[in-house]
Amino acid sequence: MLEDRVLLWRFKGGSREAFCCIYEKYVNDLLTLAANLLADASSAEDVVQDVFVKFVESAKRFRLTGSLKAYLATCVANRSRDYIRRNRRGQKVVANAADRTIPEAISPVQLVMHNEQLQRLSQAMTQLPYEQREAVVLRLHGDLRFRQIAQLQDVSVKTALTRYRYGLDKLRSILNGEVEK
Amino acid sequence: MSPSESTEKLIKKLRYQANAETRQRILGNVLQTLDESEKDKTGVVTPNIRSIIMKSPITKLAAAAVIIIAVIVGVNQLIGPVNVTSVALADVLERIEQAQAYMYKTKMSTTGTGMPGMPAREMEMEGTATISNEYGMKMEMTMVDANSGEKTIQEMYMIPNDKVMVMVLPAQKKYIRMEFTEDLLARMKKQNNDPREMVKQIMGCNYTELGRSKIDGIEVQGFETTDPKLMAGMAQHVKLTLWVDAATWLPVRQEMDIQVNEQMQMHGVVYDYQWNIQASPDAFKPVIPEDFTAFPAGGMKMPEMNEEAAIEGLRMFAELTGKYPKNLSLLTLMQELSQELVGKLKDSQSPASEKLRQAFKQAQSEDEKAKKLVDMMKPVQSIGMFYMTLVQDKKEPVYYGESVSPGDVGSVLLRWKISDNQYRVIFADLTAADVTAEELSELEKALLK
């Protein structure tokens, strides 16, 4: 955290190297976050690039009040929603896939998947209602607190927690074969 | 370990590991943006187009006004004569053509930027429109910039009888009065941002019937088109869905998704129609309080939409940027101009660049700079609007801006059909001539080589 503040301070002072450190530190986490939200690797890359572009554009005015990772994760979540909204006609990005079959080839996570269980989990993630998927992904990959997720989703902390729990339960059910895919 | 914990643990393993090449590519793109923004900041002599527009909300709106008109004209006019092939849609058209005045509400969200020099942003707009065949159109709009939270309220009046559009900006105590050219007026007179035109447009496109559904308890029949003809020359992708009351055949709701280019998307909904209302002429006359001032002082004129104006615009674009625009879709070419200017205006030695730098230097205020910028954009807007008219009039325009360079003598830059065997050509050296179909074929073959 302190390191992030120092990096940010140096970046604001014009250090390109500081920005590269921030980028290298978080790019994979943010790509993971976006890929799990969007279920599409190239969309995830677009979103993460957009987030960093906005970040460099606004860095001078930017005041960090919490953790940098949480801030960037929130930006990725917001951008991903926009991306889905924008591409709601497009076929690559899957918002709510509960009633759709997702071709296996489009899941980015499969690129690094080594076992069948993870493949099934990745597939199952795309079947969660988007709000639940977002809560699960932000909590487990973005390290956001439920308070922060609630704020982002504009719901109560209890609702965010419920979405998270329901999301986990549904994933478990799908993996256990209790829910029809 | 509890089942939840084990699921959580498993989810944490769903990681996406980008390879080094991907990471470098993204980093490269971001650093390029950083370089550009730094270049902007160091450009003491360079007129910073973005900052000029950003500093002046009025200019933002003035420049937007031209685009609004273009979009309205573009959306409503690009289809041309309609072949009535659908009994159902013909019924809808017949019913709504009987309406002399009506109202509707609309919501539109825009992502990206259609404004030259403006950073990408998200804008939410809500409005109420009143339309009268006799008096014109009035639209009250509230726009919220999602990035800054800035809220703008404006009233727009289209008054065909006076050949003007007036935009009143209460917060700024200003108003914009824009005169239409005869040509534009003729193109606009037939329709005023009018749902009837949407029906005609769908009828002129390939569309599908969606069958029955229910909206707010009303049984509705849907029609949908994704035919690019819907906004020819203006948008890369478009989808329009119209829901009409299955009992009255009057529109109930209209949804539109438009992707203008890679940067700009719009999603709009028109709803809450009230048909056959009583329209009072006074409602269509803008009320401008005495302490409001005109911006710009002398009023504005829409850009010309003829060949000469288009050639002038192409000349200016080429002088400012050293090349021709990649395509002639109005919004895309203005974005391209803006991006090129930010990078090149400072160093360009062309007369047009020098003239622009001098104009900015002499400007006494930000408003004056802004006005000069709006004026400067006009010839470039002319290109896009002229191209729109060629598409609209089904003159089969083809543009080769990416294949030819300024000054290429004898290379076709833009051509369109003027009669069965005759084409008009603007060459890359910006001369123009009529050629036969055979001659054109030879010229275009030479381009391919």
XYZ file of C-alpha atoms in Angstrom, chain B:
449
model
C -12.607 -27.176 4.614
C -16.245 -26.113 4.070
C -17.841 -26.486 0.594
C -17.884 -22.690 0.250
C -14.219 -22.417 1.083
C -13.328 -25.090 -1.395
C -15.360 -23.375 -4.151
C -13.690 -20.081 -3.285
C -10.310 -21.711 -3.477
C -11.124 -23.182 -6.852
C -12.391 -19.857 -8.223
C -9.154 -18.194 -7.191
C -7.376 -20.574 -9.520
C -9.290 -19.177 -12.506
C -6.491 -16.859 -13.470
C -5.740 -15.268 -16.791
C -2.050 -15.024 -17.444
C -1.337 -12.725 -20.365
C 1.792 -13.536 -22.307
C 4.654 -11.064 -22.487
C 3.701 -9.954 -25.977
C 0.148 -9.057 -24.915
C 1.364 -7.205 -21.837
C 3.849 -5.246 -23.928
C 1.240 -4.409 -26.537
C -1.171 -3.015 -23.956
C 1.618 -1.156 -22.182
C 2.784 0.304 -25.511
C -0.701 1.586 -26.298
C -1.083 3.131 -22.855
C 2.328 4.789 -23.003
C 1.469 6.211 -26.396
C -1.534 7.906 -24.792
C 0.734 9.166 -22.044
C 3.125 10.599 -24.638
C 0.302 12.289 -26.475
C -1.127 13.829 -23.338
C 2.321 15.094 -22.372
C 2.795 16.526 -25.847
C -0.483 18.373 -25.406
C 0.680 19.821 -22.142
C 4.043 21.021 -23.478
C 2.460 22.547 -26.552
C 2.579 26.117 -25.337
C 2.341 27.458 -28.864
C 0.038 24.720 -30.028
C -3.600 25.597 -29.744
C -4.956 22.823 -27.597
C -8.173 21.956 -29.351
C -9.366 19.714 -26.565
C -8.774 22.328 -23.911
C -10.452 25.041 -25.950
C -13.566 22.972 -26.285
C -13.450 21.735 -22.718
C -13.052 25.216 -21.293
C -16.092 26.447 -23.073
C -19.277 24.536 -22.470
C -20.930 26.777 -25.003
C -18.515 25.737 -27.700
C -19.022 22.140 -26.747
C -22.697 22.653 -27.433
C -22.154 24.765 -30.521
C -20.023 22.116 -32.113
C -22.482 19.514 -30.910
C -25.342 21.397 -32.488
C -23.914 20.875 -35.951
C -23.532 17.216 -35.222
C -27.038 16.969 -33.799
C -28.467 18.414 -36.979
C -26.325 16.109 -39.049
C -27.514 13.111 -37.089
C -31.128 14.173 -37.321
C -30.835 14.752 -41.030
C -28.796 11.612 -41.442
C -31.107 9.398 -39.465
C -34.198 10.725 -41.075
C -33.133 11.225 -44.603
C -30.794 8.606 -45.770
C -33.214 6.079 -47.037
C -35.007 7.840 -49.831
C -38.097 6.453 -51.540
C -39.729 3.549 -49.832
C -41.097 0.453 -51.474
C -44.091 -0.574 -49.463
C -43.716 -4.298 -49.101
C -45.278 -4.881 -45.725
C -48.962 -4.594 -45.127
C -48.417 -4.383 -41.386
C -45.888 -1.551 -41.531
C -47.901 0.237 -44.183
C -50.811 0.175 -41.733
C -48.598 1.639 -39.025
C -47.457 4.393 -41.343
C -50.989 5.171 -42.402
C -52.149 5.438 -38.805
C -49.394 7.703 -37.641
C -49.560 9.886 -40.712
C -52.973 10.907 -39.522
C -51.471 12.456 -36.401
C -50.985 16.203 -36.703
C -49.174 16.649 -33.409
C -47.800 14.312 -30.798
C -45.285 13.937 -27.998
C -42.827 11.333 -26.898
C -40.115 10.848 -24.330
C -36.663 9.692 -25.123
C -33.576 8.458 -23.325
C -30.214 8.093 -24.884
C -26.883 7.013 -23.544
C -23.744 7.735 -25.483
C -20.390 6.174 -24.859
C -17.227 7.490 -26.429
C -17.036 10.746 -28.243
C -18.590 12.236 -31.325
C -17.055 15.546 -30.553
C -13.795 16.475 -32.146
C -11.124 16.998 -29.558
C -13.198 15.686 -26.723
C -12.066 12.849 -24.555
C -14.268 9.776 -24.520
C -17.081 10.083 -22.038
C -20.428 8.705 -21.187
C -23.419 10.916 -21.564
C -26.963 10.199 -20.485
C -29.712 12.234 -22.095
C -33.382 12.367 -21.267
C -35.796 14.444 -23.253
C -39.361 15.206 -24.144
C -40.189 16.073 -27.724
C -43.293 17.731 -29.085
C -43.792 17.604 -32.820
C -46.284 19.453 -34.943
C -46.613 19.113 -38.674
C -47.473 22.779 -38.764
C -45.059 24.392 -36.323
C -41.955 22.206 -36.082
C -40.346 20.507 -33.138
C -39.470 21.363 -29.583
C -37.257 19.173 -27.465
C -36.352 19.675 -23.832
C -33.266 17.777 -22.851
C -31.341 17.067 -19.698
C -27.885 15.689 -20.255
C -25.684 14.259 -17.561
C -22.016 13.652 -18.118
C -21.409 10.372 -16.323
C -17.699 11.114 -15.920
C -17.990 14.485 -14.226
C -21.598 14.472 -13.043
C -22.055 17.763 -14.907
C -25.705 18.339 -15.772
C -26.817 20.430 -18.729
C -30.355 21.458 -19.507
C -31.227 22.732 -22.932
C -34.202 23.378 -25.125
C -33.950 22.813 -28.830
C -36.398 24.225 -31.335
C -36.500 23.293 -34.995
C -38.578 25.850 -36.835
C -38.780 24.949 -40.537
C -40.946 27.982 -41.332
C -38.143 30.289 -40.150
C -35.362 28.009 -41.435
C -33.675 27.952 -38.050
C -32.740 25.799 -35.155
C -32.532 27.529 -31.795
C -30.896 26.021 -28.756
C -31.472 27.727 -25.409
C -28.975 27.113 -22.621
C -30.482 28.416 -19.381
C -27.473 27.719 -17.145
C -25.129 29.658 -19.418
C -27.703 32.359 -20.216
C -26.877 31.883 -23.881
C -28.595 30.709 -26.975
C -27.419 29.342 -30.283
C -29.296 30.244 -33.404
C -28.396 28.220 -36.425
C -29.714 28.950 -39.877
C -30.359 26.168 -42.334
C -29.330 26.312 -45.943
C -32.080 25.916 -48.538
C -30.787 22.477 -49.427
C -30.769 21.287 -45.847
C -34.158 22.801 -45.204
C -35.587 21.022 -48.212
C -34.188 17.791 -46.856
C -35.502 18.471 -43.379
C -38.907 19.842 -44.209
C -40.425 16.498 -44.838
C -39.589 15.249 -41.412
C -38.708 16.445 -37.954
C -37.025 13.748 -35.947
C -40.187 11.980 -36.645
C -41.213 8.432 -35.780
C -42.991 8.264 -39.113
C -39.630 8.465 -40.786
C -38.406 5.612 -38.663
C -41.236 3.481 -39.982
C -40.429 4.541 -43.541
C -36.815 3.738 -42.935
C -37.555 0.283 -41.637
C -39.749 -0.267 -44.654
C -36.881 0.727 -46.899
C -34.558 -1.770 -45.217
C -34.422 -5.501 -44.784
C -36.279 -6.160 -41.564
C -37.827 -8.964 -39.608
C -41.103 -9.174 -37.779
C -40.530 -10.113 -34.172
C -44.021 -11.320 -33.434
C -46.120 -10.364 -30.432
C -45.012 -9.260 -26.988
C -46.302 -7.107 -24.144
C -45.110 -3.673 -23.045
C -46.767 -2.149 -19.977
C -49.704 -4.478 -20.416
C -50.223 -3.527 -24.072
C -49.999 -6.238 -26.678
C -47.436 -5.132 -29.209
C -46.067 -6.265 -32.531
C -42.311 -5.886 -33.128
C -40.271 -5.022 -36.183
C -36.508 -4.994 -36.260
C -33.786 -4.090 -38.697
C -30.011 -4.238 -38.608
C -29.687 -3.216 -42.230
C -26.716 -0.823 -42.611
C -28.841 1.227 -45.006
C -30.622 2.564 -41.924
C -27.896 5.114 -41.297
C -25.926 4.845 -44.483
C -22.575 6.515 -44.214
C -23.097 7.409 -40.556
C -22.766 4.236 -38.535
C -20.844 1.008 -38.624
C -23.543 -1.007 -36.923
C -27.140 -0.211 -36.258
C -30.131 -1.990 -34.814
C -33.590 -0.491 -34.650
C -36.545 -2.161 -33.015
C -40.030 -0.729 -33.241
C -42.919 -1.976 -31.142
C -46.406 -0.977 -32.216
C -49.711 -1.416 -30.438
C -51.286 -4.521 -31.987
C -54.756 -2.987 -31.617
C -54.181 0.581 -32.845
C -51.013 0.079 -34.936
C -49.485 3.161 -33.340
C -45.875 3.029 -32.086
C -45.440 2.307 -28.397
C -41.693 2.042 -28.099
C -38.628 2.306 -30.267
C -35.141 1.123 -29.383
C -32.009 1.977 -31.257
C -28.414 0.829 -30.910
C -25.880 2.608 -33.030
C -22.173 2.117 -33.252
C -20.855 5.105 -35.120
C -17.267 3.937 -35.074
C -14.918 2.122 -32.744
C -15.065 4.960 -30.252
C -18.683 5.955 -30.192
C -21.812 4.009 -29.364
C -25.328 5.194 -28.702
C -28.285 3.431 -27.193
C -31.612 5.204 -27.391
C -35.191 4.512 -26.423
C -38.286 6.439 -27.487
C -41.351 5.770 -25.371
C -44.476 7.210 -23.807
C -46.004 8.401 -27.059
C -49.049 10.670 -26.901
C -50.766 10.874 -30.232
C -53.012 13.606 -31.600
C -52.366 16.232 -28.959
C -53.438 19.856 -29.288
C -50.426 21.886 -30.387
C -50.245 25.590 -29.711
C -47.976 27.681 -31.968
C -46.584 29.467 -28.917
C -45.151 26.229 -27.609
C -42.807 26.097 -30.596
C -41.476 29.638 -30.220
C -38.325 29.831 -28.146
C -38.611 32.075 -25.130
C -35.274 33.821 -24.763
C -34.956 36.088 -21.709
C -33.501 39.530 -22.347
C -30.315 38.914 -20.439
C -29.420 35.872 -22.570
C -26.789 36.487 -25.234
C -26.338 34.840 -28.601
C -23.440 32.510 -29.198
C -21.687 33.189 -31.423
C -22.774 36.810 -31.637
C -23.708 36.762 -35.312
C -25.462 33.401 -35.196
C -24.312 30.249 -36.923
C -24.858 28.774 -40.321
C -24.937 25.143 -41.210
C -22.111 24.054 -43.453
C -22.812 23.937 -47.170
C -23.399 20.517 -48.648
C -22.234 20.948 -52.234
C -19.261 19.826 -54.282
C -17.316 23.094 -53.951
C -17.665 23.083 -50.173
C -16.618 19.445 -50.038
C -13.506 20.156 -52.136
C -12.660 23.061 -49.853
C -13.051 20.749 -46.863
C -10.839 18.082 -48.401
C -8.234 20.745 -49.203
C -8.284 21.997 -45.627
C -8.082 18.499 -44.169
C -5.136 17.671 -46.424
C -3.328 20.926 -45.615
C -3.773 20.460 -41.903
C -2.903 16.790 -41.725
C -0.942 15.997 -44.891
C -3.449 13.367 -46.022
C -7.071 12.784 -46.849
C -9.570 11.456 -44.307
C -9.826 7.691 -44.086
C -13.554 7.738 -44.596
C -16.215 10.369 -45.038
C -18.646 9.448 -42.312
C -19.140 12.833 -40.645
C -18.363 11.878 -37.081
C -15.465 9.630 -37.978
C -13.782 12.192 -40.132
C -14.127 14.881 -37.496
C -12.632 12.618 -34.892
C -9.806 11.843 -37.254
C -9.179 15.534 -37.844
C -9.099 16.157 -34.151
C -6.631 13.355 -33.483
C -4.416 14.488 -36.324
C -4.467 18.103 -35.185
C -3.447 17.290 -31.660
C -0.374 15.523 -33.020
C 0.598 17.657 -35.988
C -0.661 21.199 -35.777
C 2.306 22.444 -33.808
C 4.872 21.369 -36.386
C 2.936 21.673 -39.614
C 4.164 24.422 -41.915
C 1.134 24.356 -44.202
C -0.699 27.640 -44.847
C -3.856 26.239 -43.258
C -1.989 25.313 -40.062
C -0.281 28.686 -39.940
C -3.608 30.439 -40.462
C -5.170 28.471 -37.666
C -2.263 29.147 -35.295
C -2.473 32.859 -36.067
C -6.219 32.867 -35.537
C -5.807 31.321 -32.115
C -2.986 33.693 -31.253
C -5.065 36.743 -32.083
C -8.149 35.542 -30.257
C -8.883 37.735 -27.248
C -10.791 35.187 -25.229
C -11.507 31.512 -24.907
C -14.908 32.117 -26.468
C -13.300 33.756 -29.454
C -10.885 30.870 -29.833
C -13.813 28.538 -29.606
C -15.707 30.370 -32.302
C -12.692 30.196 -34.587
C -12.494 26.495 -33.965
C -16.154 26.020 -34.803
C -15.663 28.060 -37.996
C -12.620 26.029 -38.883
C -14.577 22.817 -38.580
C -17.210 23.915 -41.036
C -15.497 23.044 -44.331
C -14.597 19.660 -42.905
C -18.195 19.126 -41.856
C -19.171 19.997 -45.406
C -17.321 16.965 -46.711
C -19.232 14.634 -44.428
C -22.571 16.268 -45.116
C -22.014 16.292 -48.868
C -21.140 12.603 -48.752
C -24.336 11.976 -46.757
C -26.392 13.616 -49.458
C -24.723 11.459 -52.135
C -25.608 8.325 -50.174
C -29.083 9.604 -49.501
C -29.694 10.394 -53.152
C -28.439 6.914 -54.071
C -25.647 8.261 -56.227
C -23.388 5.324 -55.413
C -20.471 7.323 -53.998
C -17.134 5.556 -53.612
C -14.265 7.147 -51.721
C -10.574 6.221 -51.965
C -9.062 8.411 -49.229
C -6.923 5.614 -47.856
C -5.468 4.689 -51.243
C -4.456 8.078 -52.621
C -2.419 11.007 -51.378
C -2.945 14.737 -51.809
C -1.614 15.804 -55.185
C -1.826 12.400 -56.926
C -2.737 13.669 -60.368
C -5.296 11.536 -62.143
C -6.129 9.363 -59.100
C -9.781 9.109 -58.176
C -10.458 10.388 -54.671
C -14.262 10.431 -54.662
C -16.728 9.571 -57.358
C -20.477 9.369 -57.698
C -23.013 8.659 -60.356
C -24.708 11.533 -62.155
C -26.531 9.620 -64.892
C -26.670 6.137 -66.377
C -23.278 6.296 -68.030
C -21.795 9.368 -66.388
C -19.882 9.828 -63.167
C -18.532 12.881 -61.422
C -15.017 12.467 -60.058
C -13.030 14.511 -57.566
C -9.406 13.650 -58.194
C -6.658 13.557 -55.588
C -5.309 16.874 -56.850
C -8.805 18.244 -56.051
C -9.791 18.924 -59.614
C -13.184 17.586 -60.665
C -14.524 16.259 -63.940
C -17.327 14.254 -65.503
C -16.273 10.886 -66.908
C -18.028 8.026 -68.645
C -18.457 4.654 -66.969
C -15.712 3.209 -69.205
C -13.292 5.999 -68.337
C -14.056 5.561 -64.675
C -13.417 1.870 -64.938
C -9.952 2.561 -66.385
C -9.215 5.117 -63.679
C -10.245 2.735 -60.931
C -8.237 -0.104 -62.439
C -5.192 2.166 -62.325
C -5.873 2.732 -58.623
C -5.863 -0.987 -57.950
C -2.459 -1.310 -59.611
